[in-house]
GROMACS .gro file of C-alpha atoms in nm:
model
  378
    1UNK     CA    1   2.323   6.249   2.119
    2UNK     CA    2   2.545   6.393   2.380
    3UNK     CA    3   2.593   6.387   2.745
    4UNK     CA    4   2.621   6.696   3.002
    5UNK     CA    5   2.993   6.814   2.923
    6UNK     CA    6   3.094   6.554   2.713
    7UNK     CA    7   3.114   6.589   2.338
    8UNK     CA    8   3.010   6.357   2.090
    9UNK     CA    9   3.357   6.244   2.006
   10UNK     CA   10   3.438   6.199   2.378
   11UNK     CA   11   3.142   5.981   2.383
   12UNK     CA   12   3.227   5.748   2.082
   13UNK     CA   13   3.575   5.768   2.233
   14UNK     CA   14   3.421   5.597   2.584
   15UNK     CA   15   3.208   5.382   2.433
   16UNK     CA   16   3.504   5.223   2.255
   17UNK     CA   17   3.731   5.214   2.532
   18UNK     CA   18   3.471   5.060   2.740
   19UNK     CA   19   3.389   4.781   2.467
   20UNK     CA   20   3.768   4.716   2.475
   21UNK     CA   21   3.775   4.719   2.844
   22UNK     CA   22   3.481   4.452   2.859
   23UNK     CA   23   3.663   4.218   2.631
   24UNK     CA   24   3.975   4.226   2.831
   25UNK     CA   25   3.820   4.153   3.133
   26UNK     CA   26   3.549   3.963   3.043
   27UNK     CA   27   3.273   4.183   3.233
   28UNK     CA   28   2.991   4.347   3.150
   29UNK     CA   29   2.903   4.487   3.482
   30UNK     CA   30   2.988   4.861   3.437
   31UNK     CA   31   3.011   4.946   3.808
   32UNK     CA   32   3.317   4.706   3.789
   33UNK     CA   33   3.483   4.863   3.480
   34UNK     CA   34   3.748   5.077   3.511
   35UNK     CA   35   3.800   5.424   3.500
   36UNK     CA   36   3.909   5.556   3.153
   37UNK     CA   37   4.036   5.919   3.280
   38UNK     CA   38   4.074   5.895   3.666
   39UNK     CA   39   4.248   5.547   3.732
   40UNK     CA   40   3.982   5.451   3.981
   41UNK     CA   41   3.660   5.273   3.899
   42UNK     CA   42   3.316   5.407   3.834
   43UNK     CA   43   3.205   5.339   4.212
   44UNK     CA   44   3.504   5.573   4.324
   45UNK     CA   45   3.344   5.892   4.127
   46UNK     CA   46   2.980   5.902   4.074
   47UNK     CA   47   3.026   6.240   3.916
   48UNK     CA   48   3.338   6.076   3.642
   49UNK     CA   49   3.259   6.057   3.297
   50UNK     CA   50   3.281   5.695   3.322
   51UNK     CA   51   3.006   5.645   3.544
   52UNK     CA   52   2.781   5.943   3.361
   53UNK     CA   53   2.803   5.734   3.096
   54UNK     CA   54   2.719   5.374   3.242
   55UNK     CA   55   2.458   5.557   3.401
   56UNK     CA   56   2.269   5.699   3.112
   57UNK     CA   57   1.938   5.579   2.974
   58UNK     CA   58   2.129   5.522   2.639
   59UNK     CA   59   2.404   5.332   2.712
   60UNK     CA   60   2.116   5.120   2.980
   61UNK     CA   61   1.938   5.064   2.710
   62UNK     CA   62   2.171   4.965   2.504
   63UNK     CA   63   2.316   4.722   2.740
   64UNK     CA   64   1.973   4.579   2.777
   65UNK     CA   65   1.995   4.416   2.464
   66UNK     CA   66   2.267   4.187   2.542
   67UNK     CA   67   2.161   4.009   2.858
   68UNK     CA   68   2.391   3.746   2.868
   69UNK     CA   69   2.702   4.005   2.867
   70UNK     CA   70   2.734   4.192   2.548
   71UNK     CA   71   2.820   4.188   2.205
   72UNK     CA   72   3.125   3.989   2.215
   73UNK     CA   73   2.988   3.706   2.428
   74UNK     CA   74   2.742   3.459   2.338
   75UNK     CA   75   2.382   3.453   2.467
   76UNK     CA   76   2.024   3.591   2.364
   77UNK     CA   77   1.992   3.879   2.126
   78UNK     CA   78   1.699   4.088   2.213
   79UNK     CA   79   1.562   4.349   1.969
   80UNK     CA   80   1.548   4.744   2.077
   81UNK     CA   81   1.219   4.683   2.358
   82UNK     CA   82   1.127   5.062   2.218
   83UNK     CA   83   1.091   4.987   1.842
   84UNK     CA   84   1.026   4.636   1.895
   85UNK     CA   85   0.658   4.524   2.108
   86UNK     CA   86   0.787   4.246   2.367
   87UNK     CA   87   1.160   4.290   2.300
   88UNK     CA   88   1.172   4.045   2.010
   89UNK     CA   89   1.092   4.064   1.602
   90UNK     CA   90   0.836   3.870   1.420
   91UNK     CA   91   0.870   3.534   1.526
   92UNK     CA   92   0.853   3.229   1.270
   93UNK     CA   93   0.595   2.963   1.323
   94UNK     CA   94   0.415   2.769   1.152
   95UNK     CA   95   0.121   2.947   1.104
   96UNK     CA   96   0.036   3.008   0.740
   97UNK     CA   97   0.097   3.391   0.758
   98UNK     CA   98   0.430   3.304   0.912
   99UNK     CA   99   0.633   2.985   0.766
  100UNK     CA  100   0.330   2.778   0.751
  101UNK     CA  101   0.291   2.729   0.388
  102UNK     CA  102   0.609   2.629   0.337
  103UNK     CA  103   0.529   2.285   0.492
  104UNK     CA  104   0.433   2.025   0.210
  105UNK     CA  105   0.103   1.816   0.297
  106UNK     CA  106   0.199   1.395   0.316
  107UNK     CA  107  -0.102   1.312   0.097
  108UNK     CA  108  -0.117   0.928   0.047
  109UNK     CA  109  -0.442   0.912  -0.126
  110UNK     CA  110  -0.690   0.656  -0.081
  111UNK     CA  111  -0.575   0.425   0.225
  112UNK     CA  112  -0.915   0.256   0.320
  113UNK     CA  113  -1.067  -0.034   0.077
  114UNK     CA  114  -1.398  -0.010   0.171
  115UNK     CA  115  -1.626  -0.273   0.393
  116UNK     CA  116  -1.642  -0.563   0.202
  117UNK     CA  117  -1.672  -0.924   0.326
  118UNK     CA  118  -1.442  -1.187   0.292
  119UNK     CA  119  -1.495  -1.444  -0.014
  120UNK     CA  120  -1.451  -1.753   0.115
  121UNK     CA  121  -1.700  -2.056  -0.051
  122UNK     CA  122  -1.594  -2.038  -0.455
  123UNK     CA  123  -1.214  -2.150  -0.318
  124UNK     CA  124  -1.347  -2.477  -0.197
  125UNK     CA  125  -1.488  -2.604  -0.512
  126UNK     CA  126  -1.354  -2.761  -0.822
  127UNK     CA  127  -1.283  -2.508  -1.107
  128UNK     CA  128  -1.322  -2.609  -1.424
  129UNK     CA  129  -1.225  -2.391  -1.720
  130UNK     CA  130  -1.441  -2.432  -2.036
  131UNK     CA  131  -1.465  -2.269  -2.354
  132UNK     CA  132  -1.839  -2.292  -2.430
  133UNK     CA  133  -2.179  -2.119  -2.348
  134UNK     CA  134  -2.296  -2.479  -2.242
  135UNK     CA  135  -2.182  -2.749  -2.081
  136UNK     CA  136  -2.265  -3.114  -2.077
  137UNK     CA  137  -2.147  -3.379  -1.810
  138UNK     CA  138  -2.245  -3.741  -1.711
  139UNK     CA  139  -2.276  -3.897  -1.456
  140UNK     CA  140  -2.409  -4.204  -1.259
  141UNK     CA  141  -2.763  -4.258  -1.152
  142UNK     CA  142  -2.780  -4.606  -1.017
  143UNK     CA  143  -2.595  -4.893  -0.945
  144UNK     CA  144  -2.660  -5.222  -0.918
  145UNK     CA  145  -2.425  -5.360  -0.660
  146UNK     CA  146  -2.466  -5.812  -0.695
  147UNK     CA  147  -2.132  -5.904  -0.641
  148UNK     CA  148  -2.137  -6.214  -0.459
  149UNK     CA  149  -1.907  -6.554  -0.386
  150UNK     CA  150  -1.997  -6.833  -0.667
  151UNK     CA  151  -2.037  -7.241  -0.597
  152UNK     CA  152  -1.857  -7.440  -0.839
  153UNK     CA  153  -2.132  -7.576  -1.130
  154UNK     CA  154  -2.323  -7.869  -1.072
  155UNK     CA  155  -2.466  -7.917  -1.385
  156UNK     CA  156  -2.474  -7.754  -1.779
  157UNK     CA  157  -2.799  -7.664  -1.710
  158UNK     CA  158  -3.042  -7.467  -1.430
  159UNK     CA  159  -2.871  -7.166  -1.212
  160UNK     CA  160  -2.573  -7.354  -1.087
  161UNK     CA  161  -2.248  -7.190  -1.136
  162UNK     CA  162  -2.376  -6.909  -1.256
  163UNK     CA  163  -2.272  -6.580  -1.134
  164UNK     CA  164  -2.425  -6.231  -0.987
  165UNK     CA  165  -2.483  -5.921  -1.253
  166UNK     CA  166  -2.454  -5.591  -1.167
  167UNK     CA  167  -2.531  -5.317  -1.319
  168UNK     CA  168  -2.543  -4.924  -1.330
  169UNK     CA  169  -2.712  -4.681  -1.524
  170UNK     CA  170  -2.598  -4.306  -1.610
  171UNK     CA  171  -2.790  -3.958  -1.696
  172UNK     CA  172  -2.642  -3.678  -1.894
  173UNK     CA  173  -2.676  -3.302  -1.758
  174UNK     CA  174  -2.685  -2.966  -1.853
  175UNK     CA  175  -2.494  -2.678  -1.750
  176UNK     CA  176  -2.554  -2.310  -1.890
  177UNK     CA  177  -2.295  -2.064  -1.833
  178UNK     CA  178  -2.440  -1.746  -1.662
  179UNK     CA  179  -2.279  -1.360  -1.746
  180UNK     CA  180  -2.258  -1.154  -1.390
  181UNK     CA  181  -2.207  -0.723  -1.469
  182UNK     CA  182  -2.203  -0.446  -1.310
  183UNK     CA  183  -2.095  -0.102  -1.440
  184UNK     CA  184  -1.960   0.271  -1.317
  185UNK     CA  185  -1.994   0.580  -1.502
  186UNK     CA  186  -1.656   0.856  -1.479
  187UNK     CA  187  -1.546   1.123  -1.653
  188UNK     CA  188  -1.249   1.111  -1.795
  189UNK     CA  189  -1.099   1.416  -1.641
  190UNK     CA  190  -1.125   1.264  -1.277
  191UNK     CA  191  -0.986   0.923  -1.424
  192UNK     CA  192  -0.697   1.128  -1.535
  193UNK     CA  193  -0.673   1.378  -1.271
  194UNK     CA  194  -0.729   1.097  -0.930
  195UNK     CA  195  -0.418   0.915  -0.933
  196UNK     CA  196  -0.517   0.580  -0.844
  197UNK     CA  197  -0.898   0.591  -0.928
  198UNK     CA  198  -0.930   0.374  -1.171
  199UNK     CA  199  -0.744   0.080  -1.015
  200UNK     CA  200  -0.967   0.133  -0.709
  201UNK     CA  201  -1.308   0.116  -0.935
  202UNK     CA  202  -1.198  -0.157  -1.082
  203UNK     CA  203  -1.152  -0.303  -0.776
  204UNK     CA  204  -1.513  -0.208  -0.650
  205UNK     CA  205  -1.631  -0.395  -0.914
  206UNK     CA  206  -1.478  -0.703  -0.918
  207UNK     CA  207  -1.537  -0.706  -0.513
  208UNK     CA  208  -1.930  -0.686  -0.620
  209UNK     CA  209  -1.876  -0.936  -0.900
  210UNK     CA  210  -1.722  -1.216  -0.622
  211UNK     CA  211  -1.942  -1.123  -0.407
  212UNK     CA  212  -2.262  -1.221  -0.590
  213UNK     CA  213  -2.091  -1.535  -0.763
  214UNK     CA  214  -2.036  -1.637  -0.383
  215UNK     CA  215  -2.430  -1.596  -0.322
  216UNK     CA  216  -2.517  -1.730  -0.619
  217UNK     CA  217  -2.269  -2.086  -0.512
  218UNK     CA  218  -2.461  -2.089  -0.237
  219UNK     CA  219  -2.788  -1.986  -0.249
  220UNK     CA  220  -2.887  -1.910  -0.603
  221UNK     CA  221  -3.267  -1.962  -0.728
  222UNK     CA  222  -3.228  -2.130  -1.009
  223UNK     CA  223  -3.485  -1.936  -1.227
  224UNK     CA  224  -3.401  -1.647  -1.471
  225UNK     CA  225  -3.024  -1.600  -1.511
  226UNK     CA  226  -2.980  -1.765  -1.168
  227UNK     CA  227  -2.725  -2.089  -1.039
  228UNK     CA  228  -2.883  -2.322  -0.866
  229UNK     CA  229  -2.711  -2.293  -0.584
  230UNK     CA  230  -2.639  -2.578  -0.291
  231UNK     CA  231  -2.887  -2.480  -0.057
  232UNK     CA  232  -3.200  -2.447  -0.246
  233UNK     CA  233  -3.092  -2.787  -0.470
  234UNK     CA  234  -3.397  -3.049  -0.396
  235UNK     CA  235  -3.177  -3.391  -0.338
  236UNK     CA  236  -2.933  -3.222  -0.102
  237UNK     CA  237  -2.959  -3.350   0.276
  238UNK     CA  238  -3.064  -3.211   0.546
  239UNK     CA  239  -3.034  -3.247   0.968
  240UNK     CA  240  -3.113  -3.063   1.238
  241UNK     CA  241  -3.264  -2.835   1.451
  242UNK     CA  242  -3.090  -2.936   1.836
  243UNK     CA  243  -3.333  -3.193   2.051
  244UNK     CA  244  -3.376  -3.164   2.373
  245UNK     CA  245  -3.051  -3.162   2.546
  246UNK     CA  246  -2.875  -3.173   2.237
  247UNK     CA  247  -2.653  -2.910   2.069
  248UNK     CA  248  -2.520  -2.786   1.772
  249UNK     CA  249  -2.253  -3.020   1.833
  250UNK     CA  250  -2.483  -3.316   1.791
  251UNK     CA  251  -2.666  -3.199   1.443
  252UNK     CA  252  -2.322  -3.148   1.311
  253UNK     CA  253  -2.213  -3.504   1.362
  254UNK     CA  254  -2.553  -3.573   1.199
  255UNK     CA  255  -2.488  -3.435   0.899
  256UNK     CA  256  -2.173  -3.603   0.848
  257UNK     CA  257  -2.277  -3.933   0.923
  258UNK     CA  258  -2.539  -3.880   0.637
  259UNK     CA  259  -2.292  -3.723   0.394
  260UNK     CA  260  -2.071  -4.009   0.426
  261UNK     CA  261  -2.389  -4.306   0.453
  262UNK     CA  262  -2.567  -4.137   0.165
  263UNK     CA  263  -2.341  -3.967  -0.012
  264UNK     CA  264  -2.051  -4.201  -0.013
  265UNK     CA  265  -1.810  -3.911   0.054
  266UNK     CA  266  -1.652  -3.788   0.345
  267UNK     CA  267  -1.727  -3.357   0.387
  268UNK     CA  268  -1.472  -3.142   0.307
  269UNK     CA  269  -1.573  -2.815   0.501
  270UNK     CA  270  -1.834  -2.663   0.749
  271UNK     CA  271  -1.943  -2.331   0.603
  272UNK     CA  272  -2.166  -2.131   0.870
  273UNK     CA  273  -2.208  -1.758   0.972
  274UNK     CA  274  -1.941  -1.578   1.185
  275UNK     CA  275  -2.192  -1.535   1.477
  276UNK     CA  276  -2.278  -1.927   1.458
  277UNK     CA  277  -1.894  -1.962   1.454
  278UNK     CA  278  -1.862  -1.781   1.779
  279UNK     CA  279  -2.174  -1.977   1.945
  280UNK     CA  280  -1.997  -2.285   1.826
  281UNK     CA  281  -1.666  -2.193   1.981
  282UNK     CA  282  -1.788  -2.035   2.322
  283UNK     CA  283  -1.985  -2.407   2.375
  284UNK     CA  284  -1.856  -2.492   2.738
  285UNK     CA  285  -1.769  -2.830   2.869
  286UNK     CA  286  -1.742  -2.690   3.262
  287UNK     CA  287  -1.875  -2.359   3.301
  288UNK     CA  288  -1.710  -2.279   3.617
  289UNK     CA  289  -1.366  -2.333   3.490
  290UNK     CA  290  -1.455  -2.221   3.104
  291UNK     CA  291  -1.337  -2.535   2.984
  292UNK     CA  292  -1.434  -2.509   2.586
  293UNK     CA  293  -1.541  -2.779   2.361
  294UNK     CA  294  -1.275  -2.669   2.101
  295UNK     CA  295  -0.919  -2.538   2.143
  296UNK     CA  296  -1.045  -2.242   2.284
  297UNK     CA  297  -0.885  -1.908   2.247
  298UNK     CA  298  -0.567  -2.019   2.249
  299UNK     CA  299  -0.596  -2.259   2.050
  300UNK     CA  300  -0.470  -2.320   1.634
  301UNK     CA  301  -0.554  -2.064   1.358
  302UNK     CA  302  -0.717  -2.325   1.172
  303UNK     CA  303  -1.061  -2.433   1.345
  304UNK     CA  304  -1.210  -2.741   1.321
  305UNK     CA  305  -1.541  -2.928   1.455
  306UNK     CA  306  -1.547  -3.274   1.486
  307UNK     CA  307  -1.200  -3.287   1.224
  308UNK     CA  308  -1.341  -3.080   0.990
  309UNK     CA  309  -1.236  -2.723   0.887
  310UNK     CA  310  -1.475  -2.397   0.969
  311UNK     CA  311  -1.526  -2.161   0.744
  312UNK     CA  312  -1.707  -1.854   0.852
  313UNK     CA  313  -1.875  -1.671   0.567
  314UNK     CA  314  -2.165  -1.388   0.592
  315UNK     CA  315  -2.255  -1.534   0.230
  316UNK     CA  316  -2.498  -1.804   0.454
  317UNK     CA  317  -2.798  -1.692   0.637
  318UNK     CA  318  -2.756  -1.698   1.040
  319UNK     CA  319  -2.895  -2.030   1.223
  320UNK     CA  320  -2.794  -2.241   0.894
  321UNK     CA  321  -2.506  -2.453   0.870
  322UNK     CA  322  -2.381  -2.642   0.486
  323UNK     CA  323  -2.155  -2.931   0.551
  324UNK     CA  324  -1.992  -3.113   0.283
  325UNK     CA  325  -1.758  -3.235   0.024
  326UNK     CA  326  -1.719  -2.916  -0.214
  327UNK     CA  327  -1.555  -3.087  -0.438
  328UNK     CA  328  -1.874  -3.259  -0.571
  329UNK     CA  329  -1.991  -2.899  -0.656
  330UNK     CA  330  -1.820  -2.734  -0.953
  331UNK     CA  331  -1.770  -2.371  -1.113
  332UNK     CA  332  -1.715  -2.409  -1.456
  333UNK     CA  333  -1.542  -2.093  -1.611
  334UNK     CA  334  -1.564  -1.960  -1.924
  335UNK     CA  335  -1.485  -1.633  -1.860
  336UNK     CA  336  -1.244  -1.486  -1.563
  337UNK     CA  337  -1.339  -1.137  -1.442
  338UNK     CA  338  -1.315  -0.911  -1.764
  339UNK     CA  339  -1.244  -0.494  -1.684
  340UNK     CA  340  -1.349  -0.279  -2.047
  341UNK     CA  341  -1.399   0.081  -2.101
  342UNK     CA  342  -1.617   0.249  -2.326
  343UNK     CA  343  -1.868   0.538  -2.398
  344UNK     CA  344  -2.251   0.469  -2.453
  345UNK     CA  345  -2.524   0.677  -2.604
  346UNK     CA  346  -2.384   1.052  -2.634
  347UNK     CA  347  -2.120   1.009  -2.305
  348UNK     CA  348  -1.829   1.058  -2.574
  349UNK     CA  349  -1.931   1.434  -2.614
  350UNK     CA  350  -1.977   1.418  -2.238
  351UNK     CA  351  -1.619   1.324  -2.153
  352UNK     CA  352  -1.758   1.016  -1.964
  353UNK     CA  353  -1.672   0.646  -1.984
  354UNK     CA  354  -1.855   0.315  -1.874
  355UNK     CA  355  -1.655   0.094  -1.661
  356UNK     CA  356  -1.768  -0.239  -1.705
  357UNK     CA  357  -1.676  -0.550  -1.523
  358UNK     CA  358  -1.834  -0.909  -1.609
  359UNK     CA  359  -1.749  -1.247  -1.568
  360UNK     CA  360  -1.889  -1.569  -1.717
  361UNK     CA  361  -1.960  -1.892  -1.529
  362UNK     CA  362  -2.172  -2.228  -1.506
  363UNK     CA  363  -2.249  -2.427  -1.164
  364UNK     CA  364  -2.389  -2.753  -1.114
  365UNK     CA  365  -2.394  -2.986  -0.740
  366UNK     CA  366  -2.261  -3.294  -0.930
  367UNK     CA  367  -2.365  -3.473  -0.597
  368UNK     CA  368  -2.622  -3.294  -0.435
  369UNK     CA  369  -2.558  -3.598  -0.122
  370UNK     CA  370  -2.214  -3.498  -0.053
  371UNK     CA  371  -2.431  -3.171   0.108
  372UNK     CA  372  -2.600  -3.108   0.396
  373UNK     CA  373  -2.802  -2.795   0.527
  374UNK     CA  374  -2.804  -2.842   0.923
  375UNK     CA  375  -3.064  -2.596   1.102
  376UNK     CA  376  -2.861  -2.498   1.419
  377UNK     CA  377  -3.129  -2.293   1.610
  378UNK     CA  378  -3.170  -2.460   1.954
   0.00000   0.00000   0.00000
């Protein structure tokens, strides 16, 4: 490229200068630079080489891509605007044809355990180990009770002098200890493959085995393979539903007064629904100034009615309440939850596996009048 009268060598000779001369002074305005052959500046001779050459689309263009002042002073670099769309290159981002895929993904695997309900009743009996399929217990069924202050005798003969007998008479029961399973099929490539699936599935199915042994505590048939659980055991007590003007309040008192008159025990625990645990707490003394029965919202972790603790399970149907003394229920275990794996039938050729989780147990109500089922629907 060359300029009108001006060689090539002239020009590389003025374009060095001129670099030189920007450096010095610390400009790169090029009306302001001085005049390499004349003395003067540019603006003196529009016609000097000088200006020609600030003047020309190459050396604008040039310019253009230093706009904060030129190479030797620190600012922006923009690419050629002719070669380059938009005056810049490709621009990094993180879009996956760009930079994108160089950004790892934070995978934390499984965060979320599932919905499953809180076990609450099996922690408020007794727990018995055993190491047998059966189990045999005794204990009282009626008592004489003839104590009683004695006269001195009067004679060696007749009833004088002689003194009250009691007495008390005992049954012997029978406990059978129950086996609770449940099972998942896998293959063995996704056990090996899912980091972390395994401890998770064996975590499903100890979930479902608490869960039913919680059921079964409480309300188990007692037919087939089933406990007999508390609320479905004959000789238990029983209270309730509200009278006129009379809340839940008032059966609940009931039921301990019986407990401790007929059972000879004082309860333990009130085990009701989470929705009947609300009701029960939301009970208003003054309306107007919500004034609660209990502690209210701000009151202890730990809730209580009429000094005893509340335990809210889903285990128990809604609109029933069980108060009493769990320890005069008891689990006896034989066998903790047990985790095996194995293959069945033609699954070994298959690459799958059977998870299997079981547990063994026996339940009896060792006082079935240390219990009482209060019906709390108004």
């Amino acid at each position: 490229m060359a300029l009108t009268g001006i060689t090539d060598d002239e020009l590389r000779g003025i374009a060095a200068l001129a670099s030189a001369a920007i450096k010095k002074r610390g400009t790169s305005t090029p009306d302001e630079m001085p005049d390499l052959y004349g003395g003067g500046s540019f603006s003196d001779d529009p016609d000097s080489p000088g200006k020609k050459f600030a003047s020309s689309p190459a050396f604008k263009a040039w310019m253009g891509r230093f706009p904060s002042g030129g190479p030797a002073t620190p600012g922006s670099y923009q690419s050629d605007p002719v070669s380059i769309p938009h005056g810049f290159r490709a621009l990094v981002t993180s879009a996956d044809a760009s930079a994108g895929t160089m950004v790892p993904i934070d995978q934390r695997g499984l965060m979320e355990p599932g919905l499953v309900r809180e076990i609450k009743v099996p922690q408020l009996l007794s727990v018995i180990p055993t190491s047998s399929d059966t189990i045999e217990y005794v204990k009282e069924e009626a008592r004489v009770s003839a104590a009683a202050p004695v006269a001195e005798a009067t004679g060696v003969t007749g009833t004088s002098g002689l003194k009250p007998e009691g007495g008390v008479s005992f049954a012997k029961e029978t406990v059978v200890v129950r086996t609770f399973a449940v099972w998942i099929p896998c293959t063995t490539r996704i056990l090996k493959d899912a980091t972390g699936l395994r401890a998770y599935v064996d975590r499903v199915l100890r979930d479902d085995l608490s869960m039913e042994l919680e059921d079964q505590v409480l309300a188990g048939a007692g037919t087939g393979e089933n406990f007999l659980g508390i609320l479905n055991h004959p000789d238990i007590l029983s209270t309730g539903p509200p009278g006129a003007g009379e809340s839940v309040l008032h059966v609940l008192r009931n039921a301990i007064r019986q407990i401790k008159v007929n059972g000879k025990t004082s309860p333990t625990a009130v085990v009701m629904h989470p929705a009947d645990g609300e009701s029960l707490d939301l009970i208003e003394v003054n309306s107007e100034e919500n004034h609660f029965v209990g502690s209210g919202p701000y009151g202890p972790v730990q809730r209580s009615v009429w000094g005893l603790p509340v335990v809210e399970s889903e285990a128990i149907a809604e609109g029933i309440a069980l108060v009493g003394d769990f320890t005069r229920a008891a689990l006896f275990d034989r066998e903790s939850f047990q985790i095996a794996v194995g293959t069945v039938g033609d699954q070994l050729i298959r690459n799958l596996v059977t998870i299997l989780a079981e547990t063994r147990a026996g339940f009896a109500v060792i006082r079935p009048k240390a219990f009482a089922a209060v019906d709390l629907a108004a």
